[in-house]
Coordinates of C-alpha atoms in Angstrom, one line a residue:
Chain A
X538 CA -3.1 -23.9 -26.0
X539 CA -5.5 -24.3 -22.7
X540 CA -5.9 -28.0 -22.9
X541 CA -2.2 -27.8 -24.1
X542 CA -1.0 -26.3 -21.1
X543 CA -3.3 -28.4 -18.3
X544 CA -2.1 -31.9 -20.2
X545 CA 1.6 -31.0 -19.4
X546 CA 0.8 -29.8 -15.8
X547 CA -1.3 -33.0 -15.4
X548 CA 1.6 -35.3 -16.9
X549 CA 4.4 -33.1 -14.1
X550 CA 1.9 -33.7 -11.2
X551 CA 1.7 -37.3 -12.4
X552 CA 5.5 -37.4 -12.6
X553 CA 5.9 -36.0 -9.4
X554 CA 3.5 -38.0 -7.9
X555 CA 4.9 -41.9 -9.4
X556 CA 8.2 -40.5 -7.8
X557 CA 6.7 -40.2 -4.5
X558 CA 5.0 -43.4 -4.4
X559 CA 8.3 -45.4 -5.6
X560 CA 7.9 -47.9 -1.9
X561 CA 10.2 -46.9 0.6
X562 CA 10.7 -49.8 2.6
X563 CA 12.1 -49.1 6.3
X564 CA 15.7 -49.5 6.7
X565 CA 16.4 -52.8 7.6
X566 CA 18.8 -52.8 10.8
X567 CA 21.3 -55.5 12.1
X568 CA 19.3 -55.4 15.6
X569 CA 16.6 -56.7 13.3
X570 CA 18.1 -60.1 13.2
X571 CA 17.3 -59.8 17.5
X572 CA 13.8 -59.1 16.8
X573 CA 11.6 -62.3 17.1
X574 CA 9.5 -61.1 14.3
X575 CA 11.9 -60.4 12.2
X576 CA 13.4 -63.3 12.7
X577 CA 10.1 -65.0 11.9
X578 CA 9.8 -62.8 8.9
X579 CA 13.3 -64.1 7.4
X580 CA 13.0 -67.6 8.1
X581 CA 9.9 -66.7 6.0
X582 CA 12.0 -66.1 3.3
X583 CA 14.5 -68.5 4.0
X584 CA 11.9 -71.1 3.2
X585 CA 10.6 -69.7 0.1
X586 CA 14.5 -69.4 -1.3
X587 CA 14.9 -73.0 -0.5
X588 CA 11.5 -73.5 -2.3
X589 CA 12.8 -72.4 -5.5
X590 CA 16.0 -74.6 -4.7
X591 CA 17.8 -71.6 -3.6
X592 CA 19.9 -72.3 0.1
X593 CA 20.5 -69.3 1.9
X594 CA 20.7 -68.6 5.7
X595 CA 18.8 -66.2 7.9
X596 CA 22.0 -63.9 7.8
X597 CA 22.8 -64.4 4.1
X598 CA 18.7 -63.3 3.7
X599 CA 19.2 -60.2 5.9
X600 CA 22.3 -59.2 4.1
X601 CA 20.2 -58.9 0.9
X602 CA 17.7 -57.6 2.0
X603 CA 19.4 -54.7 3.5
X604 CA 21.3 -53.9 0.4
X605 CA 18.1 -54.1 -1.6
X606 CA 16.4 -51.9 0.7
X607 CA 19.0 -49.3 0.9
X608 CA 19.4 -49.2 -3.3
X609 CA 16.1 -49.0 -3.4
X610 CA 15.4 -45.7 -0.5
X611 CA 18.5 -44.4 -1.7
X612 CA 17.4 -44.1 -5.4
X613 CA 14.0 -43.1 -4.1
X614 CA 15.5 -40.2 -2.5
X615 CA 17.7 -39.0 -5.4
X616 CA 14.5 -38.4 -7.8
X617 CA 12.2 -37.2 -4.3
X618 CA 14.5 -34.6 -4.0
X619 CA 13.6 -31.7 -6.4
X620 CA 9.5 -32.2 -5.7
X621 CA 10.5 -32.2 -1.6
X622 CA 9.9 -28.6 -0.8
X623 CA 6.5 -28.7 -2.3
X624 CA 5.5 -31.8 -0.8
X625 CA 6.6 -30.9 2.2
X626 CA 4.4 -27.3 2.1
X627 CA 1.9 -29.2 1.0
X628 CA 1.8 -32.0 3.1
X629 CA 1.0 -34.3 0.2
X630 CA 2.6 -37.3 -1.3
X631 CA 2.7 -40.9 -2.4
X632 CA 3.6 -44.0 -0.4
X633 CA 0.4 -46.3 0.6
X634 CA 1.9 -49.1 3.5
X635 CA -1.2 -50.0 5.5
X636 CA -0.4 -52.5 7.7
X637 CA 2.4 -53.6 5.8
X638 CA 4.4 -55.3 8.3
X639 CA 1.6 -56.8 11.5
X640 CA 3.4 -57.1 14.7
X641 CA 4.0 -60.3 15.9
X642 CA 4.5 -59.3 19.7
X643 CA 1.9 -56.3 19.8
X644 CA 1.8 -53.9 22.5
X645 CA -0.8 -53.2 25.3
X646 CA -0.8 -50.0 26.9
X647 CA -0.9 -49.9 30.5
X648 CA -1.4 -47.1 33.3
X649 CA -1.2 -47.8 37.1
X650 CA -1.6 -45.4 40.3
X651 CA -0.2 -46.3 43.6
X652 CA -2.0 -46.3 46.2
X653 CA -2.2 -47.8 49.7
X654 CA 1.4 -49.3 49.5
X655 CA 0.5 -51.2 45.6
X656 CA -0.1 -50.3 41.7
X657 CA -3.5 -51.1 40.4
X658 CA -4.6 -50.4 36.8
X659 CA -7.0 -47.7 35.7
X660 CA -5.8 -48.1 32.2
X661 CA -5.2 -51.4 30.3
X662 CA -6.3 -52.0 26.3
X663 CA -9.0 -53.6 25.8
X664 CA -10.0 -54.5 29.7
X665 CA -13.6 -53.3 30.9
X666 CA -12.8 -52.9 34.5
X667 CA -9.1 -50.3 33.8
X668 CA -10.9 -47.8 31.5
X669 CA -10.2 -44.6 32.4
X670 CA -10.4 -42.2 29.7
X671 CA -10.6 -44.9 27.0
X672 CA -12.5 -42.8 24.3
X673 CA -9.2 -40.8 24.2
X674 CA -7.0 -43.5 23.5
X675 CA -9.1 -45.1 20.7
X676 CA -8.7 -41.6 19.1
X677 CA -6.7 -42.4 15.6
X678 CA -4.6 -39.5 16.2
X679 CA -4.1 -40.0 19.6
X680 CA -3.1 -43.4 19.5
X681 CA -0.5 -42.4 17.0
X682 CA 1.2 -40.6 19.8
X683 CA 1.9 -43.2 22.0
X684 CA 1.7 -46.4 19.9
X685 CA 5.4 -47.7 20.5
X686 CA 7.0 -49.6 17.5
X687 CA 10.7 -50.3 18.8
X688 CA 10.3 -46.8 20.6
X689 CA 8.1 -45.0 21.4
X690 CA 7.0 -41.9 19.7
X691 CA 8.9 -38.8 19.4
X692 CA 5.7 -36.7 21.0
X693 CA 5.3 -39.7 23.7
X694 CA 6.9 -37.7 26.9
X695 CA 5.3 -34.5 26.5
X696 CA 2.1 -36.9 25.9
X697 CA 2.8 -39.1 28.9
X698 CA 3.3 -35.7 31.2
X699 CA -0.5 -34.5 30.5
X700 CA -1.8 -37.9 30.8
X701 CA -0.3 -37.9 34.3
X702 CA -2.0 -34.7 35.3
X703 CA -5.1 -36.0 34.0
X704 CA -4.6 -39.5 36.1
X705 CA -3.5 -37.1 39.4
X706 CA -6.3 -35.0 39.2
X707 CA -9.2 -38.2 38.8
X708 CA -7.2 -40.1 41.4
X709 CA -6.6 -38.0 44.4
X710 CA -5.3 -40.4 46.7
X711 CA -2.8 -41.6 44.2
X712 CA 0.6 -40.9 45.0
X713 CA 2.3 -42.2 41.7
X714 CA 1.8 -43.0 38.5
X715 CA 3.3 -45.6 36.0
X716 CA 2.2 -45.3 32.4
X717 CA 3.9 -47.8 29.8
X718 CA 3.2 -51.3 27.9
X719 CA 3.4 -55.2 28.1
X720 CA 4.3 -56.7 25.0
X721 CA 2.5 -59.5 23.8
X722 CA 4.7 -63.1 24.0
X723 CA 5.0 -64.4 20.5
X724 CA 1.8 -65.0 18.7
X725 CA 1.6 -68.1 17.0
X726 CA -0.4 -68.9 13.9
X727 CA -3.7 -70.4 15.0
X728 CA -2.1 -71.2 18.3
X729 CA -3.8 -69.4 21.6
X730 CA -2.6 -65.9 22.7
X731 CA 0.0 -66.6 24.8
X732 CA 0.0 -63.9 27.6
X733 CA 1.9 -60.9 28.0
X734 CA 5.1 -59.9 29.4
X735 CA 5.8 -59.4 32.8
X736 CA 8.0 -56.5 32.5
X737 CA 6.6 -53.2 32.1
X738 CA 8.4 -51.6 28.4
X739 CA 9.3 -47.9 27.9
X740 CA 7.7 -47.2 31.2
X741 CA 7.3 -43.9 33.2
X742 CA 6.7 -43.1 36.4
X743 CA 5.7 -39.9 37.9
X744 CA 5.5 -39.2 41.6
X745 CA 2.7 -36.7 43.0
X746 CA 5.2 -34.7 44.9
X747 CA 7.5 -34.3 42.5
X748 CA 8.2 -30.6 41.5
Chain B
X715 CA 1.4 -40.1 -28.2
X716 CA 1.2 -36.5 -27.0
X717 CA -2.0 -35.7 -28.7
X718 CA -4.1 -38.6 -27.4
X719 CA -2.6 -37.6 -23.8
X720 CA -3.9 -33.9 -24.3
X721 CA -7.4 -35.2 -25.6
X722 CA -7.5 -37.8 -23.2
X723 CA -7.5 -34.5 -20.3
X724 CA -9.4 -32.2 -22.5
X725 CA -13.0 -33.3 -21.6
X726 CA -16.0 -32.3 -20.0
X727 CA -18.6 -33.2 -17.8
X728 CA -21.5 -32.9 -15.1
X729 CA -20.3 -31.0 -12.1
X730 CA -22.7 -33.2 -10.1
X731 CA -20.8 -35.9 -9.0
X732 CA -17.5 -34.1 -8.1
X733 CA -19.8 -31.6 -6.0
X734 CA -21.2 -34.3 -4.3
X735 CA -17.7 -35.9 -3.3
X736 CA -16.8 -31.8 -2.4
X737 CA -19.3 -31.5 -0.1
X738 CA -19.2 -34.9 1.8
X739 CA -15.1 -35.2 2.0
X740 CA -14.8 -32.1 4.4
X741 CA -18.1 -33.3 6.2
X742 CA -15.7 -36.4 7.4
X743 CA -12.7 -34.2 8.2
X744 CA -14.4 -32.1 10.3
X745 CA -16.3 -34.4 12.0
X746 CA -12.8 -36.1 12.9
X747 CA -11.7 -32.8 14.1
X748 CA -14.9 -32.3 16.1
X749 CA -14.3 -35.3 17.7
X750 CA -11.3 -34.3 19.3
X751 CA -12.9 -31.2 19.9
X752 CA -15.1 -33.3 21.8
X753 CA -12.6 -35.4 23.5
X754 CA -11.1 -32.0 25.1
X755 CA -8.1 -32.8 23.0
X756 CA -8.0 -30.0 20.4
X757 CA -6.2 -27.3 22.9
X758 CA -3.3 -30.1 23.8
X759 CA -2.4 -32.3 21.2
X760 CA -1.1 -29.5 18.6
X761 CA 0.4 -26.8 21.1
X762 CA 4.1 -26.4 22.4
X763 CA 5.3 -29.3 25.0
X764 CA 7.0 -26.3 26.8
X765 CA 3.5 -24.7 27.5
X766 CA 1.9 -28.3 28.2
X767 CA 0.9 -29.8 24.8
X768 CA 2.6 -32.7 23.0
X769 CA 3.7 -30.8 19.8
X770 CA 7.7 -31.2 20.1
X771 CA 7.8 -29.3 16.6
X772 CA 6.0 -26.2 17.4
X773 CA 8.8 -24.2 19.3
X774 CA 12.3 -24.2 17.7
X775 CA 14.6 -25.0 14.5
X776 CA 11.2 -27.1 13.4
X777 CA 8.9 -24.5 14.1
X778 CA 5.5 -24.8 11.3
X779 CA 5.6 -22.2 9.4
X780 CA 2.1 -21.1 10.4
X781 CA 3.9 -20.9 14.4
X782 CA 6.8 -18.7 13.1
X783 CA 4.0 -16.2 11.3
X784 CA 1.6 -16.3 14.9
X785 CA 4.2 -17.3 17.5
X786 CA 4.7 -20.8 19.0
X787 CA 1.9 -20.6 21.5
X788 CA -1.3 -22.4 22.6
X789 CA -3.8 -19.6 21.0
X790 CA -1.8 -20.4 17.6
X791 CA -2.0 -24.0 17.6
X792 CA -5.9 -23.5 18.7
X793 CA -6.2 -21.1 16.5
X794 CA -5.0 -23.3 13.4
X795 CA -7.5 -25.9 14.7
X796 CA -10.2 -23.9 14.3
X797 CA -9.5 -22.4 11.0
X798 CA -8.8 -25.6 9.5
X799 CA -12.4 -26.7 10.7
X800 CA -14.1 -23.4 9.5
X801 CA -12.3 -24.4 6.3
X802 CA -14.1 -27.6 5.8
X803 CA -17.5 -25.8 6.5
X804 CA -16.2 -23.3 3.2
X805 CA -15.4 -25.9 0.7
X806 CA -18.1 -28.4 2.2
X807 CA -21.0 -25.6 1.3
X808 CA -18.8 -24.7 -2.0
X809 CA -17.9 -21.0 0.0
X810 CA -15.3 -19.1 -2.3
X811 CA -14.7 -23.2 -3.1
X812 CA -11.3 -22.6 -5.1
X813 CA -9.4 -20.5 -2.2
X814 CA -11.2 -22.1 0.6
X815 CA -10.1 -25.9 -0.7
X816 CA -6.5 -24.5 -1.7
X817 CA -6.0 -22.6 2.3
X818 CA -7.4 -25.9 3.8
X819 CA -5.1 -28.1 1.9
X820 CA -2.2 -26.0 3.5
X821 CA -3.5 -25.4 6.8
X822 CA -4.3 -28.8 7.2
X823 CA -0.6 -29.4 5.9
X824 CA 0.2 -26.9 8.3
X825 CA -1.7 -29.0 11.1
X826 CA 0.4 -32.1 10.0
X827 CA 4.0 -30.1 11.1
X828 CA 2.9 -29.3 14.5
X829 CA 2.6 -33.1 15.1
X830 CA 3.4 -35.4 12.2
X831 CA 3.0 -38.5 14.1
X832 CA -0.4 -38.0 14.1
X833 CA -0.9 -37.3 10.9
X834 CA -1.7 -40.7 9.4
X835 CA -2.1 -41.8 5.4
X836 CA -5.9 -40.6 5.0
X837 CA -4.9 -37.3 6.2
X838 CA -2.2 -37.1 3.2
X839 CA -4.8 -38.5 0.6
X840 CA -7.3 -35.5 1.4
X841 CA -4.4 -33.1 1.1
X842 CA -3.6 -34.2 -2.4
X843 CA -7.3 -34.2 -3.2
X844 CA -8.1 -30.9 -2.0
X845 CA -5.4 -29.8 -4.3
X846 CA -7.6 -31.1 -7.0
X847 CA -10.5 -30.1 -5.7
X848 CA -9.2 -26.5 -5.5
X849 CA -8.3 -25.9 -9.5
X850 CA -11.5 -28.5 -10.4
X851 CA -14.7 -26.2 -10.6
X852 CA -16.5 -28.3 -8.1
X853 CA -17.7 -26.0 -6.6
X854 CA -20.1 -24.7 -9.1
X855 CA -23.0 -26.3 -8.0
X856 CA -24.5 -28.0 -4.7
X857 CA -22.6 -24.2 -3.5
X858 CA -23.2 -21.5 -2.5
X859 CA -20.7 -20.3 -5.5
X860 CA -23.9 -21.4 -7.4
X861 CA -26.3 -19.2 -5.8
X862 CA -24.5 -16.0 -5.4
X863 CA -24.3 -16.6 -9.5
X864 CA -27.6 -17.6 -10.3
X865 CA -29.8 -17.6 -7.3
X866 CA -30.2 -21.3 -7.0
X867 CA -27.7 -24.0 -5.0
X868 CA -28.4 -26.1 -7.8
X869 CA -27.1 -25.7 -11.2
X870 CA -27.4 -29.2 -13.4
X871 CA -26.4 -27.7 -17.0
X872 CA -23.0 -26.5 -15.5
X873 CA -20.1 -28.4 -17.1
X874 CA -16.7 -28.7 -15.6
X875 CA -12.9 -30.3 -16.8
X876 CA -13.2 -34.2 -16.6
X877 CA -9.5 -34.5 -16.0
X878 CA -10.2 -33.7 -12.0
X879 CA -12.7 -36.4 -11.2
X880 CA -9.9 -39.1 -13.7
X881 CA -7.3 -38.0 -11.0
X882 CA -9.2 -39.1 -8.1
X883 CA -10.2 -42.5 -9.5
X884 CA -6.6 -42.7 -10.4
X885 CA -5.8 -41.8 -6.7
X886 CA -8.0 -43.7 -5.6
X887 CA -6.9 -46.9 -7.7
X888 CA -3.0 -46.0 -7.0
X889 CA -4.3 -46.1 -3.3
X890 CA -5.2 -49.5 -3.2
X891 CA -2.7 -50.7 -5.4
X892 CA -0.2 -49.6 -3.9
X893 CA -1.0 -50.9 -0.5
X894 CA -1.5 -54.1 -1.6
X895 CA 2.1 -53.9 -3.5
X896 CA 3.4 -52.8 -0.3
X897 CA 2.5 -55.3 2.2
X898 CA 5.8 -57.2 2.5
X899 CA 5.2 -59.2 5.1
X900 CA 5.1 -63.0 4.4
X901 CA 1.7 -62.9 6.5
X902 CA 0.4 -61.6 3.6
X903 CA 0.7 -64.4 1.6
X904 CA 0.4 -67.9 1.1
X905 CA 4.0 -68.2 2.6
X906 CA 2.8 -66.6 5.8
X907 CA -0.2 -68.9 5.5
X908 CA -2.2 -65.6 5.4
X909 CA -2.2 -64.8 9.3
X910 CA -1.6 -61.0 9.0
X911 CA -5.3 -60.2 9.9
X912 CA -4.9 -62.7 12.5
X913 CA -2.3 -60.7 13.8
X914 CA -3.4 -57.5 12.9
X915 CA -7.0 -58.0 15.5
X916 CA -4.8 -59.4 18.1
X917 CA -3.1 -55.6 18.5
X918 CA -4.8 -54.4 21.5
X919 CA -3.9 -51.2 20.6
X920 CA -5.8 -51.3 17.1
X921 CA -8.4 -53.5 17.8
X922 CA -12.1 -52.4 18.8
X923 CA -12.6 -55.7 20.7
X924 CA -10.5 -58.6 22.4
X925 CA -9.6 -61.1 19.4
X926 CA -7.6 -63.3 21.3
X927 CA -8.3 -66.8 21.6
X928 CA -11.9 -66.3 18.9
X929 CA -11.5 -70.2 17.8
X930 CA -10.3 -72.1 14.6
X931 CA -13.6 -70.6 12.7
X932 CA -12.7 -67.0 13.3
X933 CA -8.9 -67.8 12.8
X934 CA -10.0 -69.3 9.3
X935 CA -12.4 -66.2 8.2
X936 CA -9.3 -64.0 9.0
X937 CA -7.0 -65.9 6.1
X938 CA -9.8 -65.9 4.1
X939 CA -10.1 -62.0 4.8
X940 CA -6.1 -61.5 4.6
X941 CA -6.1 -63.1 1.0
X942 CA -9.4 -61.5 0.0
X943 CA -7.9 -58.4 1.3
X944 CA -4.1 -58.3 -0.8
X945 CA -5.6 -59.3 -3.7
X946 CA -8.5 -57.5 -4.0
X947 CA -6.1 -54.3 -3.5
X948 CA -3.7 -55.7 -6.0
X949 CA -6.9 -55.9 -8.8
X950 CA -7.3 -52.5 -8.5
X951 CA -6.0 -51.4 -11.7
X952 CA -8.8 -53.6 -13.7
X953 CA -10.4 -50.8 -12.4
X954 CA -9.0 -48.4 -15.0
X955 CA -9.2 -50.8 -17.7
X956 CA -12.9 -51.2 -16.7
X957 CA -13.5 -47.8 -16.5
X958 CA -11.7 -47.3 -19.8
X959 CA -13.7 -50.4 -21.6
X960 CA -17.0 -49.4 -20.6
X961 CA -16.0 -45.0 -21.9
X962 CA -15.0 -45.8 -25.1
X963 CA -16.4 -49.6 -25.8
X964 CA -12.4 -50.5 -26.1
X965 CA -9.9 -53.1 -25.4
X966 CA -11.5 -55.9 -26.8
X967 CA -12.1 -59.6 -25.1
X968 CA -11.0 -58.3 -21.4
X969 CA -13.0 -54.7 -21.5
X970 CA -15.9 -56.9 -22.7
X971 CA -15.2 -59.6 -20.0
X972 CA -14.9 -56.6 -17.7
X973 CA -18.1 -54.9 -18.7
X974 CA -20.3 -58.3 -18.8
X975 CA -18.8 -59.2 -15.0
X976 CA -20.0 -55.9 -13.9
X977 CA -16.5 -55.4 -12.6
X978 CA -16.9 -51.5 -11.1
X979 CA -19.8 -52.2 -9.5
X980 CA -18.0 -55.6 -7.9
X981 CA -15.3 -53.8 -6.9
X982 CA -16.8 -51.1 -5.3
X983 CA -19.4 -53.5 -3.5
X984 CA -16.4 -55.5 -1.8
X985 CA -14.8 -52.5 -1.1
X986 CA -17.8 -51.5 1.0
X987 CA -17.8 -54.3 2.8
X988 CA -14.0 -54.6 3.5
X989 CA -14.0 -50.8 4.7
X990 CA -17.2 -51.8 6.8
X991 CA -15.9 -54.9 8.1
X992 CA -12.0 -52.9 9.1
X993 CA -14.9 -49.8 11.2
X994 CA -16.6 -52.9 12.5
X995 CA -13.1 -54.3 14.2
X996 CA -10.2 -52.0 14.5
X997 CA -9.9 -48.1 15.3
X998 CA -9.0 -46.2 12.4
X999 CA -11.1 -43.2 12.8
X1000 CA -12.1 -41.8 9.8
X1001 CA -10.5 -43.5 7.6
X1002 CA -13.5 -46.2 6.5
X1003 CA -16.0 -43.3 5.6
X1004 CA -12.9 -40.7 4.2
X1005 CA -12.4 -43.7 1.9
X1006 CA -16.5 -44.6 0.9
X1007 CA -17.4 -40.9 0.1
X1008 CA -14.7 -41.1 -3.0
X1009 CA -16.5 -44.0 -4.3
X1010 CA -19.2 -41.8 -6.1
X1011 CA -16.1 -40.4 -8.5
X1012 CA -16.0 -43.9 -10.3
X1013 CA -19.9 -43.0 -11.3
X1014 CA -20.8 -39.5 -13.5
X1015 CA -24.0 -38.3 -13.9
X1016 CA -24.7 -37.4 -17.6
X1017 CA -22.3 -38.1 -20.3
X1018 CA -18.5 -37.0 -20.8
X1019 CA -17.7 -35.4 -23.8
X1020 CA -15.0 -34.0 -25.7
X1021 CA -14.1 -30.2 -26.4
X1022 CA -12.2 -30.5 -29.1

């Protein structure tokens, strides 16, 4: 009766678990047909349509997709539904999308302090000579916090308001502080990086004497 | 049907090689946690915003449940820190292993709800295997459960279910499977002429060094690492068949095919070297070594048998 009883429990956790990982693509927006890689990404499968002698147009590729992708989170969420509590107490679950979708126009994060009348960087990804505090924002779990996708995270401004203390209290003579990201120009297959934007994105600014 | 299913879960084995994945899989949480311990991080990045931290989810209508218990305050959100990472010391030494791996599957879930973003996929995996872990017996030996018993850490004759160490081979498998099955992107694939990794190590924020402009060489080993990597992830399943083929001597041509082509040992090998290569070039924290210390569960020391 044991083995009985740990055979069905294994076969519900199972069950529970297959439901979970059913994919649950993101919801495919209509600003998505503005974003340069999505736009690269349909024309992607506008080609491989036409391969199979199929014609359909970016929009027409879109259209389907989104319907596909709402069926598909929308069934997902029907059978998630009675396991949710306990995945959510638990904090466990299915679902496995590791680098799924690579960014096309990556972000690099950026902080500045201004001093003597200009901005110069203490902070950029990657550069040897702006590394203050760069251990902390390799940190996996860090990174998460501030890593912008279309926005940025939901814990980004509470983030961004210690970092700023931290960047105040190592740069006394600073009077502000911007903290935000340039965004990679297109990257081109096998073509050289092509620079980052001039415009600073989801930037914010924080001024010494402010209360 | 449902008798094969029953004897398929009613076995038994050495406790050996579950211990040994017990004792090292909390060994890499904590030293994650430690880390930000070390970094100065761990009394900010899980307390209130309104008292200076970045958790938006530990005050209010979102409140963890752990917050509402010990109040939304700094000393909580410290205090959860700590007692997830005295946790992993319990189960890690096989302490009172069945309660100490079922309280740090929920703190750690508990963890996760003061600041889900950064609460990534490895995080999720160790919750579902502590779970198992908790109701496995793996902590009957390389424990101190073992000594208080019989005096010695070590207890080799102890037998435990095999149905624990199946799930995590089949979590492990579903893993990988899965994440190759979900990488939409036409980068992925022939379509997207393989580029994703070229992509991927151009991300500034991601990548341990500057990949930009590496040269045609480097821009070829990437495609060959993108398609090595989808479809080595989508082969994972041969993995059960292997597994299955060289239990029972089943399955005919393919099991034997499997067997001769050493195929577990091959695709654990590659795996080494794609986690190795991903610690090597992008920052993903723990996730390369959470992933290796599973890889002993596709090996058991002595010989499963049945208790029927």
């Amino acid at each position: 009766m044991k083995a009985e009883l740990r055979a069905g429990l294994i076969a519900l956790v199972i069950l529970s678990q297959a439901v979970a990982a059913i994919p649950n693509p993101p919801e495919l927006k209509d600003s998505a047909l503005k974003d340069p890689s999505a736009q690269a990404e349909l024309d992607a499968w506008v080609d491989n349509f036409a391969a199979f002698g199929i014609e359909k147009s970016r929009e027409e590729v879109h259209a389907l997709g989104k319907w596909w992708t709402a069926r598909l989170r929308g069934t997902r969420e029907a059978l998630v539904w009675p396991f949710k509590p306990i995945f959510q107490f638990t904090g466990t679950g299915q679902g496995w999308g590791l680098f799924a979708f690579p960014d096309m126009q990556p972000h690099r994060f950026e902080i500045a302090v201004y001093e003597d009348g200009a901005f110069r960087d203490v902070y950029v990804d990657l550069d040897p000579d702006a590394d203050f505090m760069a251990p902390v924002f390799a940190a996996r779990r860090v990174r998460a916090v501030y890593n912008p996708g279309n926005k940025p995270p939901p814990a980004f401004d509470p983030f961004t308001d210690w970092l700023a203390d931290q960047v105040f209290e190592a740069h006394p003579d600073a009077e502000k502080v911007r903290i935000g990201f340039r965004r990679s120009l297109r990257l081109k297959s096998g073509e050289p990086h092509p620079g980052y934007s001039k415009r600073v994105h989801f930037t914010r600014v924080f001024d010494r004497e402010a209360p | 049907m449902i008798r094969r299913w029953v004897a398929f879960w009613n076995t038994e084995e050495s406790a050996t090689t579950l211990a040994a994945v017990r004792v090292l899989m909390p060994l890499v949480l904590l030293s994650d946690l430690l880390h930000v311990w070390f970094l100065g991080l761990h009394d900010v990045m899980w307390s209130p915003e309104e008292l200076g931290g970045w958790s938006v989810t530990a005050i209010g209508a979102e409140q963890p449940l752990f917050g509402q218990i010990f109040g939304g305050t700094t000393e909580t959100s410290v205090g959860l820190f700590w007692l997830v990472a005295w946790l992993c010391v319990m189960v890690s030494t096989g302490t009172f292993t069945r309660t100490s791996a079922l309280m740090l599957a929920l703190c750690y879930a508990q963890l996760e709800d003061f600041l889900p973003v950064a609460d990534r996929a490895i995080d999720r995996l160790y919750r579902n295997l502590f779970l198992v872990l908790a109701f496995s017996g793996a902590g009957k030996t390389l424990s101190v459960d073992a000594w208080l018993r019989t005096r010695a850490f070590r207890d080799d004759a102890v037998r435990i279910g095999g149905w624990a160490r199946r799930l995590f081979i089949l979590q492990v498998v579903w893993m990988y499977f899965d994440a190759g099955l979900e990488k939409g992107a036409s980068t992925w694939s022939v379509m997207g002429r393989y580029d994703a990794l070229h992509y991927i190590l151009q991300d500034p924020i991601m990548s341990r060094a500057d990949f930009t402009n590496p040269g045609a060489l480097f821009h070829w080993i990437t495609r060959l690492g993108t398609a090595g990597t989808i479809w080595w992830e989508l082969a994972a399943p041969l993995m059960l068949v292997a597994l299955f083929a060289t239990g029972t001597g089943r399955l005919g041509r393919m099991g034997r095919w499997l067997r001769k082509v050493r195929f577990r040992e091959v695709y654990l090998a590659i795996g080494m070297l794609f986690h190795i290569i991903l610690w090597a070039t992008l920052e993903l924290g723990m996730f390369p070594p959470a992933m290796l210390v599973l890889y002993p569960c596709f090996f058991l020391i002595g010989e499963e048998r049945s208790r029927d």
